[in-house]
mmCIF file with all atom_site columns, C-alpha atoms in Angstrom:
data_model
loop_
_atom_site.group_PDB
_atom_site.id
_atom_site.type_symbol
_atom_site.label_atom_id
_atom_site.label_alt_id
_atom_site.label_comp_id
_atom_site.label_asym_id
_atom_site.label_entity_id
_atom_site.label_seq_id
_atom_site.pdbx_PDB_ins_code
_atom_site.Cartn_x
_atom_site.Cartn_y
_atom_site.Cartn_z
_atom_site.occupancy
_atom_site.B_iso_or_equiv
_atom_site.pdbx_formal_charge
_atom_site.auth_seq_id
_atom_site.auth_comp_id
_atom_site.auth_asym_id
_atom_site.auth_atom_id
_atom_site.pdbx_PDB_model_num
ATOM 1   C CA . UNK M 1 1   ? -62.714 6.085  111.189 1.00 65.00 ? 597 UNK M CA 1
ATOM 2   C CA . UNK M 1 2   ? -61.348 8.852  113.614 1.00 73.00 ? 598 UNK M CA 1
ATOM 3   C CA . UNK M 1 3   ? -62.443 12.599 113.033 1.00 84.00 ? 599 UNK M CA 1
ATOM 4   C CA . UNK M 1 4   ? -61.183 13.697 109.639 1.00 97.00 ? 600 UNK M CA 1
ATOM 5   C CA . UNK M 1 5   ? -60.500 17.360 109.862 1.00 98.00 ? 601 UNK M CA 1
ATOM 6   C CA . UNK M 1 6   ? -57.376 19.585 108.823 1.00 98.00 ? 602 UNK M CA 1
ATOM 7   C CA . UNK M 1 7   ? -56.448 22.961 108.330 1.00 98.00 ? 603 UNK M CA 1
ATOM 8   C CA . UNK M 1 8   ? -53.766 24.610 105.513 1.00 98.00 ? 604 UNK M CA 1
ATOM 9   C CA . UNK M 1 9   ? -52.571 27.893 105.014 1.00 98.00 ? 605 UNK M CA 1
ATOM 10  C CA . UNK M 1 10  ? -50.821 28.660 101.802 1.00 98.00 ? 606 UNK M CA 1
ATOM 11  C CA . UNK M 1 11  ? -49.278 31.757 101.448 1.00 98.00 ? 607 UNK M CA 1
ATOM 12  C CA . UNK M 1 12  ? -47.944 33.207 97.970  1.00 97.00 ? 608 UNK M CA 1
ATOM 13  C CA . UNK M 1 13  ? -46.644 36.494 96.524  1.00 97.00 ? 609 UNK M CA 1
ATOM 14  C CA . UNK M 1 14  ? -50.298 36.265 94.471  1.00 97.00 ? 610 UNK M CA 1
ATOM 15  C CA . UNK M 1 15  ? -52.558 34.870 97.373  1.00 98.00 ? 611 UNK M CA 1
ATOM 16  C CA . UNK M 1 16  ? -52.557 34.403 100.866 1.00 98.00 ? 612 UNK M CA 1
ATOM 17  C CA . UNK M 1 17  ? -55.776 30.901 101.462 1.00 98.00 ? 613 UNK M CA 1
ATOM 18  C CA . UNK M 1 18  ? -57.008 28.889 104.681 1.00 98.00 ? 614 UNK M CA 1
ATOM 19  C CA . UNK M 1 19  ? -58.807 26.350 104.102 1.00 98.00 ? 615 UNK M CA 1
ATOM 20  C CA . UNK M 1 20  ? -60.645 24.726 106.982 1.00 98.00 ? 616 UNK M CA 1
ATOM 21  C CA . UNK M 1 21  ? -62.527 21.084 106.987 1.00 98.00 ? 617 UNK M CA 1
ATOM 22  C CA . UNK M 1 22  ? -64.190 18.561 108.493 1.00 98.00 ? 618 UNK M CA 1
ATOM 23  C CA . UNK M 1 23  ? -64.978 15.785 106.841 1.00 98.00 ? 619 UNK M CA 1
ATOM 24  C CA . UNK M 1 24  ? -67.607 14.284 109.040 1.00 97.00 ? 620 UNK M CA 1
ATOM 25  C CA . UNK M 1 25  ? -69.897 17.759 109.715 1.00 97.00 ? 621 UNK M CA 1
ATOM 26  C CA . UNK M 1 26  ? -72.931 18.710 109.528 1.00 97.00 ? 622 UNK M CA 1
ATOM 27  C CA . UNK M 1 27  ? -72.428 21.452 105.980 1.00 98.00 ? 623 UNK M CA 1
ATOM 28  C CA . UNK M 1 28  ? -71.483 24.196 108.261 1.00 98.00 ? 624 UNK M CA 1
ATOM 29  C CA . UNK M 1 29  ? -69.919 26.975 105.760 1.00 98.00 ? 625 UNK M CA 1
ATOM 30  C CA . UNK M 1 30  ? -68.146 29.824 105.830 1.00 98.00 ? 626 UNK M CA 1
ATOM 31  C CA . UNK M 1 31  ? -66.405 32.087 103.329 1.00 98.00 ? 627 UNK M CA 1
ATOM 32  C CA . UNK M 1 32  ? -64.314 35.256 102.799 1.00 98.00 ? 628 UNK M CA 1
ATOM 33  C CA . UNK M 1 33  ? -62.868 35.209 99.503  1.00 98.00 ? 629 UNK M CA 1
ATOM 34  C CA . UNK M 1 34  ? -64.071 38.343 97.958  1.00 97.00 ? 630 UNK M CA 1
ATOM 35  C CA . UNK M 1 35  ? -65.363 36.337 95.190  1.00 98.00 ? 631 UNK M CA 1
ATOM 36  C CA . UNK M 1 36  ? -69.311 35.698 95.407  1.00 97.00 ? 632 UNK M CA 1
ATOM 37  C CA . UNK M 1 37  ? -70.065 33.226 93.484  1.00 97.00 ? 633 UNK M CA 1
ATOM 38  C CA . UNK M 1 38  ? -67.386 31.175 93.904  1.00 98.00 ? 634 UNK M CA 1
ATOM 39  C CA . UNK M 1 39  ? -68.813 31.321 97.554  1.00 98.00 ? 635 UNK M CA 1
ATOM 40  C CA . UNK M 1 40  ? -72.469 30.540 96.279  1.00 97.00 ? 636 UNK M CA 1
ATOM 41  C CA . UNK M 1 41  ? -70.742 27.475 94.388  1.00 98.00 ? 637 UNK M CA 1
ATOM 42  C CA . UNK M 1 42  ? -68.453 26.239 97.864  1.00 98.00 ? 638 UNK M CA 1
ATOM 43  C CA . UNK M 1 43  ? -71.461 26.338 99.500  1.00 98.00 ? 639 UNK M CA 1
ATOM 44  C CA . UNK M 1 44  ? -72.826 23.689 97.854  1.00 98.00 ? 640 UNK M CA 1
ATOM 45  C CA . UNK M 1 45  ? -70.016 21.580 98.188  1.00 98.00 ? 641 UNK M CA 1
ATOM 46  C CA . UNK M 1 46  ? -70.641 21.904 101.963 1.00 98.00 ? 642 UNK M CA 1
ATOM 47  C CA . UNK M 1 47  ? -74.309 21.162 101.973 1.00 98.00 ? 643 UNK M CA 1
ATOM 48  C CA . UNK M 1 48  ? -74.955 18.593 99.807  1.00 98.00 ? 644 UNK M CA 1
ATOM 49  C CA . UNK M 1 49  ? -71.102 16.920 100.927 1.00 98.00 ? 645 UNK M CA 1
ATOM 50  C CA . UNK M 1 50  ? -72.254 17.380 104.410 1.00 98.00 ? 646 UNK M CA 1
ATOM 51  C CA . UNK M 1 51  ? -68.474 18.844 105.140 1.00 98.00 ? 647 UNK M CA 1
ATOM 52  C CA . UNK M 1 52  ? -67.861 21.881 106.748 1.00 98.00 ? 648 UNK M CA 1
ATOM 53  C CA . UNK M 1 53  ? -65.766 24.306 105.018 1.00 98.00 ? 649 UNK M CA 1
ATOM 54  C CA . UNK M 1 54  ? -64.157 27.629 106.256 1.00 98.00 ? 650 UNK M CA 1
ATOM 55  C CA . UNK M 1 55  ? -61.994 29.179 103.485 1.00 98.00 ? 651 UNK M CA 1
ATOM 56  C CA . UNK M 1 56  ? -60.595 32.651 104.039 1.00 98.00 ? 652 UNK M CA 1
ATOM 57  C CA . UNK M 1 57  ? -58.602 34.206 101.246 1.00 98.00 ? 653 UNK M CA 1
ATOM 58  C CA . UNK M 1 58  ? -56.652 37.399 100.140 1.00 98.00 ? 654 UNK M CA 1
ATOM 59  C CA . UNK M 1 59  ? -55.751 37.227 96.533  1.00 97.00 ? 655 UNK M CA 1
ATOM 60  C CA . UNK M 1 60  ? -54.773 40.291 93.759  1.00 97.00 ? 656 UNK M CA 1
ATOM 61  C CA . UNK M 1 61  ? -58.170 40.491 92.910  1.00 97.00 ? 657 UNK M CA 1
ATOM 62  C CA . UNK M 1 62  ? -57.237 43.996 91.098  1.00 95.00 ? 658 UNK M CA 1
ATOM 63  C CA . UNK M 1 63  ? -55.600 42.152 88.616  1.00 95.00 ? 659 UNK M CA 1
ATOM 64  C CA . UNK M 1 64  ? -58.230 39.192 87.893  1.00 95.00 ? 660 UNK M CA 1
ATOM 65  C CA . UNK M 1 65  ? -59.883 36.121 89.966  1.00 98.00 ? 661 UNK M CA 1
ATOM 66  C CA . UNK M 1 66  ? -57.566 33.364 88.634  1.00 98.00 ? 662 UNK M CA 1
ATOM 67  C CA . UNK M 1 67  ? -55.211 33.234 91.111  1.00 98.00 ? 663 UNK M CA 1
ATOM 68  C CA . UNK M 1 68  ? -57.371 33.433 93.968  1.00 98.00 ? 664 UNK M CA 1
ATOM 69  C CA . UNK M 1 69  ? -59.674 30.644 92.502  1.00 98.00 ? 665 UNK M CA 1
ATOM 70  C CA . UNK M 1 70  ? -56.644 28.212 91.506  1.00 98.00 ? 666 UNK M CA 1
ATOM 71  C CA . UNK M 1 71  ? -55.073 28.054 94.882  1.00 98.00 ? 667 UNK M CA 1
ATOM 72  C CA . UNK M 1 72  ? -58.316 27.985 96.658  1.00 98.00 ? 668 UNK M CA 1
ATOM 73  C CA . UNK M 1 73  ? -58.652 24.955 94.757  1.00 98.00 ? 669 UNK M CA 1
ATOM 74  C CA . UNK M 1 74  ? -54.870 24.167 95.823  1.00 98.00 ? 670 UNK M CA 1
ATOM 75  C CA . UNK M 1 75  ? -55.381 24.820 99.479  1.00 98.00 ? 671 UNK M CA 1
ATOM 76  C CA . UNK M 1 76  ? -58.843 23.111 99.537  1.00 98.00 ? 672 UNK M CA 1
ATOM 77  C CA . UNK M 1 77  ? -57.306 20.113 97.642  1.00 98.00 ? 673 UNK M CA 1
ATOM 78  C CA . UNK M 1 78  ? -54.611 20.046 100.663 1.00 98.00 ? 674 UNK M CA 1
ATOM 79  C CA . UNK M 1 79  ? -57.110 19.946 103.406 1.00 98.00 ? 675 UNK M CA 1
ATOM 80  C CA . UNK M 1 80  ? -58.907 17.096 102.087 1.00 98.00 ? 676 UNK M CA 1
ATOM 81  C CA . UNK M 1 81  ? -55.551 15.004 101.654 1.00 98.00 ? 677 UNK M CA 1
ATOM 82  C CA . UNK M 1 82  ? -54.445 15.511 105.402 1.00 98.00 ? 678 UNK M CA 1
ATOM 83  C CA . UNK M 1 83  ? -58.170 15.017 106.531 1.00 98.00 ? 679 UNK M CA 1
ATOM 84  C CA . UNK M 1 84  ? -58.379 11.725 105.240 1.00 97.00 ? 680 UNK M CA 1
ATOM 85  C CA . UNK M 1 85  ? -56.234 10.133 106.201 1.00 94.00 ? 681 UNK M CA 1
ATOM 86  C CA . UNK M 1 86  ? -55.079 6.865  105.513 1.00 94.00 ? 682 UNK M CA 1
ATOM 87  C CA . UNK M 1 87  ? -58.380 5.628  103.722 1.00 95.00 ? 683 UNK M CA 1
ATOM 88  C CA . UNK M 1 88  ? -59.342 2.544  105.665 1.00 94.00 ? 684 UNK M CA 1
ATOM 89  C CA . UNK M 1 89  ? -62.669 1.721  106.302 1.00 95.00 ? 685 UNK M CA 1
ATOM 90  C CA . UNK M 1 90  ? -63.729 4.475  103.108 1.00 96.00 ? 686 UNK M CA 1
ATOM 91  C CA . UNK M 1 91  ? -66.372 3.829  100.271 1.00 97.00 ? 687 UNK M CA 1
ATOM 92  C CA . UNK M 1 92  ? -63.302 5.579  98.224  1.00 98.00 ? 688 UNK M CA 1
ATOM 93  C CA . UNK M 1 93  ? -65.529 5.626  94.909  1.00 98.00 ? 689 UNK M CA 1
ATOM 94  C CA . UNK M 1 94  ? -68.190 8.042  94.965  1.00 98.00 ? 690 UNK M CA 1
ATOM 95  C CA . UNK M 1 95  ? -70.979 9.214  92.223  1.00 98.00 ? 691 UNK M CA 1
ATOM 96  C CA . UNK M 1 96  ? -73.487 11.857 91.312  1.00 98.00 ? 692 UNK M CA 1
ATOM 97  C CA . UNK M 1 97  ? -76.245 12.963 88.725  1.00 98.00 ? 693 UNK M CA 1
ATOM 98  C CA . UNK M 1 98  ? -77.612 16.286 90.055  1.00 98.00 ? 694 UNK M CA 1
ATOM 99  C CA . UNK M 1 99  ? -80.549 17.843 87.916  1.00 98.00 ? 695 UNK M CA 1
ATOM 100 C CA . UNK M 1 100 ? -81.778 21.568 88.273  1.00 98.00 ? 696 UNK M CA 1
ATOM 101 C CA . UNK M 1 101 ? -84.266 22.913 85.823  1.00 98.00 ? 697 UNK M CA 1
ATOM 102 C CA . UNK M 1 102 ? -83.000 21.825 82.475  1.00 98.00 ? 698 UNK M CA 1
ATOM 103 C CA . UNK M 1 103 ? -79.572 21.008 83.627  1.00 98.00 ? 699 UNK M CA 1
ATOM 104 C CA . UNK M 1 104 ? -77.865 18.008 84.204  1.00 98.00 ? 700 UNK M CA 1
ATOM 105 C CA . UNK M 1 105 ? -74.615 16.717 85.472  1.00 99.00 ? 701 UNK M CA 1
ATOM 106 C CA . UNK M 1 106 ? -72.611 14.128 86.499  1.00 99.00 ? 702 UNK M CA 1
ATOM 107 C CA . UNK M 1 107 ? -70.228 13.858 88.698  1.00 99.00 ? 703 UNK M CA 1
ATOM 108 C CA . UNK M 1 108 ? -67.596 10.885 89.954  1.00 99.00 ? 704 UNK M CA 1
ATOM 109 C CA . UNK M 1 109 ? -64.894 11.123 92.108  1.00 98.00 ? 705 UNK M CA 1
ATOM 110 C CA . UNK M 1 110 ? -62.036 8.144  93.358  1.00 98.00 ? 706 UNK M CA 1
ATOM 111 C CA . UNK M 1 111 ? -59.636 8.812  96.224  1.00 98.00 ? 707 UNK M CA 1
ATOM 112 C CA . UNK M 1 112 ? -57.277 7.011  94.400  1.00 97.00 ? 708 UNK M CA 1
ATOM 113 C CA . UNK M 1 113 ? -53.712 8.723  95.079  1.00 97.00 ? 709 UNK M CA 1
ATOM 114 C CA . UNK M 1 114 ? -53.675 9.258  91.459  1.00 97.00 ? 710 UNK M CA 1
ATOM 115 C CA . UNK M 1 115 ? -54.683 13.198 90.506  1.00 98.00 ? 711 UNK M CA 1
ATOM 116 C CA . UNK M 1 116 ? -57.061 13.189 87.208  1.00 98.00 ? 712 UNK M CA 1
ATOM 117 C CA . UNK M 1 117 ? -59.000 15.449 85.668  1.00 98.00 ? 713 UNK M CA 1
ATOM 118 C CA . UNK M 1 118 ? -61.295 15.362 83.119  1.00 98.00 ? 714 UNK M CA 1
ATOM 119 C CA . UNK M 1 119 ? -63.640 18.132 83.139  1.00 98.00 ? 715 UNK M CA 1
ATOM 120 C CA . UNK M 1 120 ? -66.161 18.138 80.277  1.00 98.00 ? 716 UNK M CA 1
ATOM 121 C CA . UNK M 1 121 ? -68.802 21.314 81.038  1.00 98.00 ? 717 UNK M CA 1
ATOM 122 C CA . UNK M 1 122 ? -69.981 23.033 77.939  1.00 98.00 ? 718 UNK M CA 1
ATOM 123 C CA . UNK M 1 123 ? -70.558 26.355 78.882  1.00 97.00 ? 719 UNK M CA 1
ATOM 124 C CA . UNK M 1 124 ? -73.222 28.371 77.066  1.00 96.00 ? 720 UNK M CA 1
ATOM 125 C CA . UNK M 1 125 ? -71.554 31.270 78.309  1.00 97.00 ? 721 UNK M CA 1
ATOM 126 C CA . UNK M 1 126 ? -68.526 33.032 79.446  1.00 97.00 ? 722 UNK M CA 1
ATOM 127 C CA . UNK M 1 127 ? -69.421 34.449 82.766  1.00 97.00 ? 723 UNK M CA 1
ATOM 128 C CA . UNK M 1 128 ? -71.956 34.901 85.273  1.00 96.00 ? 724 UNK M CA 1
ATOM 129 C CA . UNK M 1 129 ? -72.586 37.599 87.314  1.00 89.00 ? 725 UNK M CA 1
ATOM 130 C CA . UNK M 1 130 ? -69.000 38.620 86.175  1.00 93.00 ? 726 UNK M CA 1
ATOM 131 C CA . UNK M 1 131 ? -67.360 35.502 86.968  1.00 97.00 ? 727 UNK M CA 1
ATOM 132 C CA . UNK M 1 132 ? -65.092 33.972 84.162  1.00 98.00 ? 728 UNK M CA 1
ATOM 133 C CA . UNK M 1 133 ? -66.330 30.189 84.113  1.00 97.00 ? 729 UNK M CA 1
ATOM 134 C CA . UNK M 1 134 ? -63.474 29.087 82.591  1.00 97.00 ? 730 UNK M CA 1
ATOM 135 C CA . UNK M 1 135 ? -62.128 29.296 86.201  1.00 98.00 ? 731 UNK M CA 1
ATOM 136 C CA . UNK M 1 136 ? -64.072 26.066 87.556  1.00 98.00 ? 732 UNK M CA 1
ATOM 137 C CA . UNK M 1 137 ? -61.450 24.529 85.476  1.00 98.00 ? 733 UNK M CA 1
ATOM 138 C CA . UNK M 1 138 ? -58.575 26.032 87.355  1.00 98.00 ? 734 UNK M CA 1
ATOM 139 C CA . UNK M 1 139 ? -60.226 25.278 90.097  1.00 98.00 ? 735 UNK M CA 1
ATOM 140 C CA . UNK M 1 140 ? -60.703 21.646 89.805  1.00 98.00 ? 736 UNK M CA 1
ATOM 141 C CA . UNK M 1 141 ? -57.604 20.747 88.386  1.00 98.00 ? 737 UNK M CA 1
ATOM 142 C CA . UNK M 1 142 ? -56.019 22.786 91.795  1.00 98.00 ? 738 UNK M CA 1
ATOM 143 C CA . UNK M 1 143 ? -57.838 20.441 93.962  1.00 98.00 ? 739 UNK M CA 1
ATOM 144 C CA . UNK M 1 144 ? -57.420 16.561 92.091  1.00 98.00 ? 740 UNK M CA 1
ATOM 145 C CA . UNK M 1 145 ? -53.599 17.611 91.827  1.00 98.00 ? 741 UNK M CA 1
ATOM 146 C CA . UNK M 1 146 ? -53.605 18.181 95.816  1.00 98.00 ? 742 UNK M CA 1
ATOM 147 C CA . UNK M 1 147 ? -55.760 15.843 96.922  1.00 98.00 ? 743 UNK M CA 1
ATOM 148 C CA . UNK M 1 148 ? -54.624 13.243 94.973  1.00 98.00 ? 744 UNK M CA 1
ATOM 149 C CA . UNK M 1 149 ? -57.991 12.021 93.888  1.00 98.00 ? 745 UNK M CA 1
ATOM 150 C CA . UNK M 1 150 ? -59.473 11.427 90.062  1.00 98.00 ? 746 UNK M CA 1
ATOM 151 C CA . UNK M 1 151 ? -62.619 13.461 89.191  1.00 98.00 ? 747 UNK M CA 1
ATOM 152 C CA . UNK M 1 152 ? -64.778 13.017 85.902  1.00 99.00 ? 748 UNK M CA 1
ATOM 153 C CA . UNK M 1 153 ? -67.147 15.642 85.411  1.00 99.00 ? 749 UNK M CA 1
ATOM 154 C CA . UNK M 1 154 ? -69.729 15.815 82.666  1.00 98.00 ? 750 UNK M CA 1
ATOM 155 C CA . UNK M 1 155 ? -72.431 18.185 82.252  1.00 98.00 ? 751 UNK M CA 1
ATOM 156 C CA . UNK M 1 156 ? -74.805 16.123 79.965  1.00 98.00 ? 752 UNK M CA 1
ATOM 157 C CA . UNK M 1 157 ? -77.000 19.309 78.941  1.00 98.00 ? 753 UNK M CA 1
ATOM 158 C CA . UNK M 1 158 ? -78.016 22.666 80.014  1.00 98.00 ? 754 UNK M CA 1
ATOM 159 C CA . UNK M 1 159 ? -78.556 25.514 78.377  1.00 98.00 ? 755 UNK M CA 1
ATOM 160 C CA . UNK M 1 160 ? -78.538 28.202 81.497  1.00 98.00 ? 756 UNK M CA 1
ATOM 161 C CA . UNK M 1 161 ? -74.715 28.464 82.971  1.00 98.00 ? 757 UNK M CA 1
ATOM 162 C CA . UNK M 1 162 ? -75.559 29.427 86.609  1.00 98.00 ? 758 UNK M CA 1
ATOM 163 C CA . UNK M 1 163 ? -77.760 26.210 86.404  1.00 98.00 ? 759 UNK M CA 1
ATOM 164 C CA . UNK M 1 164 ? -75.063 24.336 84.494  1.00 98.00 ? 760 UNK M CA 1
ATOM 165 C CA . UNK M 1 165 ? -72.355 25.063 87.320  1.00 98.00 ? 761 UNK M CA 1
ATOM 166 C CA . UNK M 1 166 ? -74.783 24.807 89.918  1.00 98.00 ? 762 UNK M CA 1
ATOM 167 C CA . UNK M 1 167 ? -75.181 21.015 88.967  1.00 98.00 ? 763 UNK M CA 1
ATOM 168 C CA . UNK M 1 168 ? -71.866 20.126 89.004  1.00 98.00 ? 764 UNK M CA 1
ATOM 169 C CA . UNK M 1 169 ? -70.989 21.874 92.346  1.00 98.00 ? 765 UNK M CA 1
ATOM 170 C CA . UNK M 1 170 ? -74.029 19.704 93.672  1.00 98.00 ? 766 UNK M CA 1
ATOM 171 C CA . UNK M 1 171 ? -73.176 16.685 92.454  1.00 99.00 ? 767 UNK M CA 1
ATOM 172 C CA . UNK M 1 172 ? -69.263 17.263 93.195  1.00 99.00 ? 768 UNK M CA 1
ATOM 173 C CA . UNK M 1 173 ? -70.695 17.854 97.291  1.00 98.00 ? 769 UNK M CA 1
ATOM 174 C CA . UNK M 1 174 ? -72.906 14.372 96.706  1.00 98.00 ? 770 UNK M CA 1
ATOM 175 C CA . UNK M 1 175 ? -70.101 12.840 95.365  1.00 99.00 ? 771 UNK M CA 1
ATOM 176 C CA . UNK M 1 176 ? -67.423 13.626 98.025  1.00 98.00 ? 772 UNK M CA 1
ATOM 177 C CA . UNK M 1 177 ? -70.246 12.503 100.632 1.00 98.00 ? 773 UNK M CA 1
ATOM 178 C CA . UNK M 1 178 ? -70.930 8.535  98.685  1.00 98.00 ? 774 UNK M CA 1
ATOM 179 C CA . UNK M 1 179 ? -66.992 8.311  98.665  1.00 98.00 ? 775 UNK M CA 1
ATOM 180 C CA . UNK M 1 180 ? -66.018 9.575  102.114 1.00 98.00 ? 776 UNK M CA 1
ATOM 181 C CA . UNK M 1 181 ? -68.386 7.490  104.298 1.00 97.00 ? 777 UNK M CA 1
ATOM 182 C CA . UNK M 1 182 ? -67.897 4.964  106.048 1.00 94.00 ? 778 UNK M CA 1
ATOM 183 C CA . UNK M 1 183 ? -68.157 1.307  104.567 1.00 93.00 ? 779 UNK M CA 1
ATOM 184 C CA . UNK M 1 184 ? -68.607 -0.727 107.633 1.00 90.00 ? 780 UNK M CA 1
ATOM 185 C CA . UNK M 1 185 ? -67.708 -3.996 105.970 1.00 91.00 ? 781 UNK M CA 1
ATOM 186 C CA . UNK M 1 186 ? -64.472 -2.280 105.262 1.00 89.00 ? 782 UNK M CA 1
ATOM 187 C CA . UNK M 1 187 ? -63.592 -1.243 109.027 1.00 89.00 ? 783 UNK M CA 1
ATOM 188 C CA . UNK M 1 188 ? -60.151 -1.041 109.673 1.00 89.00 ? 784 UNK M CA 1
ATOM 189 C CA . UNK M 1 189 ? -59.298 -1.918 105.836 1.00 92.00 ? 785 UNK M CA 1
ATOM 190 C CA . UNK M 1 190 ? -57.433 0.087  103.224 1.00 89.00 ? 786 UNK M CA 1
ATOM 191 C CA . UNK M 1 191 ? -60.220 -0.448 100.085 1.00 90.00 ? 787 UNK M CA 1
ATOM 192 C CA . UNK M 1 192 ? -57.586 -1.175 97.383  1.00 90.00 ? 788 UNK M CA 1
ATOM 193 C CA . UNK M 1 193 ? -55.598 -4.070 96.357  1.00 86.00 ? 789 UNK M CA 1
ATOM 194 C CA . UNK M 1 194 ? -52.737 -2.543 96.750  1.00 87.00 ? 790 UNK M CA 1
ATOM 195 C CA . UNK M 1 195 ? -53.290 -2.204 100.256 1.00 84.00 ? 791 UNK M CA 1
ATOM 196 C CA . UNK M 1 196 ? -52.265 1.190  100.030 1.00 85.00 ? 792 UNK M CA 1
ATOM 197 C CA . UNK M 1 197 ? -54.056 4.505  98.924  1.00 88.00 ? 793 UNK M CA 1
#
């Protein structure tokens, strides 16, 4: 597979997002959203994904976080369709459980061309750190519906939220990392009857 890296700007009346990747890095990461723990969270997409990310944003922050969130989800979701490309030689299917404390979650992800969501993360609580968590919703269904890819998430217990999120970020950057590499019996081939992704 050649280098899979892309860049999209997506400018609104609400938010102005770049979203910078590499597919094949190292978990290089680097943020400017004004939102902190949506950083903390992106982070470990890039770590644990081994993808490096550099997302700048300008949203109406004054008003609330959704915005900003959901099309940093959008504009993330966009990068990782151009950067991948045509598929061949992908594991395309990739899977997670990710533990921290008494947390657990799940996480599995198909390239599929086909966006799907379904996002099953019982929150104990509303926010943390004065971030709405009903917001990792936004910002999931953002990025299946632009990457084109379907996404199950399940956390399977937890009773802190911080550790709760934390889980699924970490197993959504483990994940991305199973289904992006390279399947070397697969070289050159589009992994789909179909033939086409």
């Amino acid at each position: 597979m050649s280098q899979r890296s892309a860049s999209v700007t997506r400018n609104t009346l609400e938010t102005q997002i770049t979203a910078s990747v590499n597919l094949d890095g190292t978990g290089v990461a680097k943020f400017d959203t004004g939102i902190p723990f949506l950083e903390h969270m992106l982070d470990q997409i890039a770590r644990h994904g081994l993808i490096d990310l550099d997302i700048n944003a300008k949203g109406d922050l004054h008003i609330d976080d959704h915005h900003t969130v959901e099309d940093i989800g959008i504009t993330l979701g966009q990068a990782f369709a151009q950067a991948v490309g045509d598929k061949k030689g992908m594991t395309r299917y990739g899977h997670a459980y990710v533990p921290l404390d008494e947390a657990l979650s799940r996480v599995v992800i198909d390239f599929s061309g086909r966006p799907g969501l379904v996002f099953a993360v019982p929150f104990t609580r509303a926010s943390v750190g004065g971030f709405d968590v009903d917001l990792f919703s936004e910002f999931f269904h953002g990025f299946v519906n632009h990457a084109q890819v379907t996404l199950h998430i399940d956390n399977l217990r937890g009773e802190n939220t911080h550790h709760q999120i934390e889980t699924v970020f970490k197993a959504f950057g483990r994940a991305l990392r199973m289904a992006l590499s390279a399947d070397e019996r697969m070289a050159g081939v589009t992994p789909s009857t179909k033939g086409v992704l």
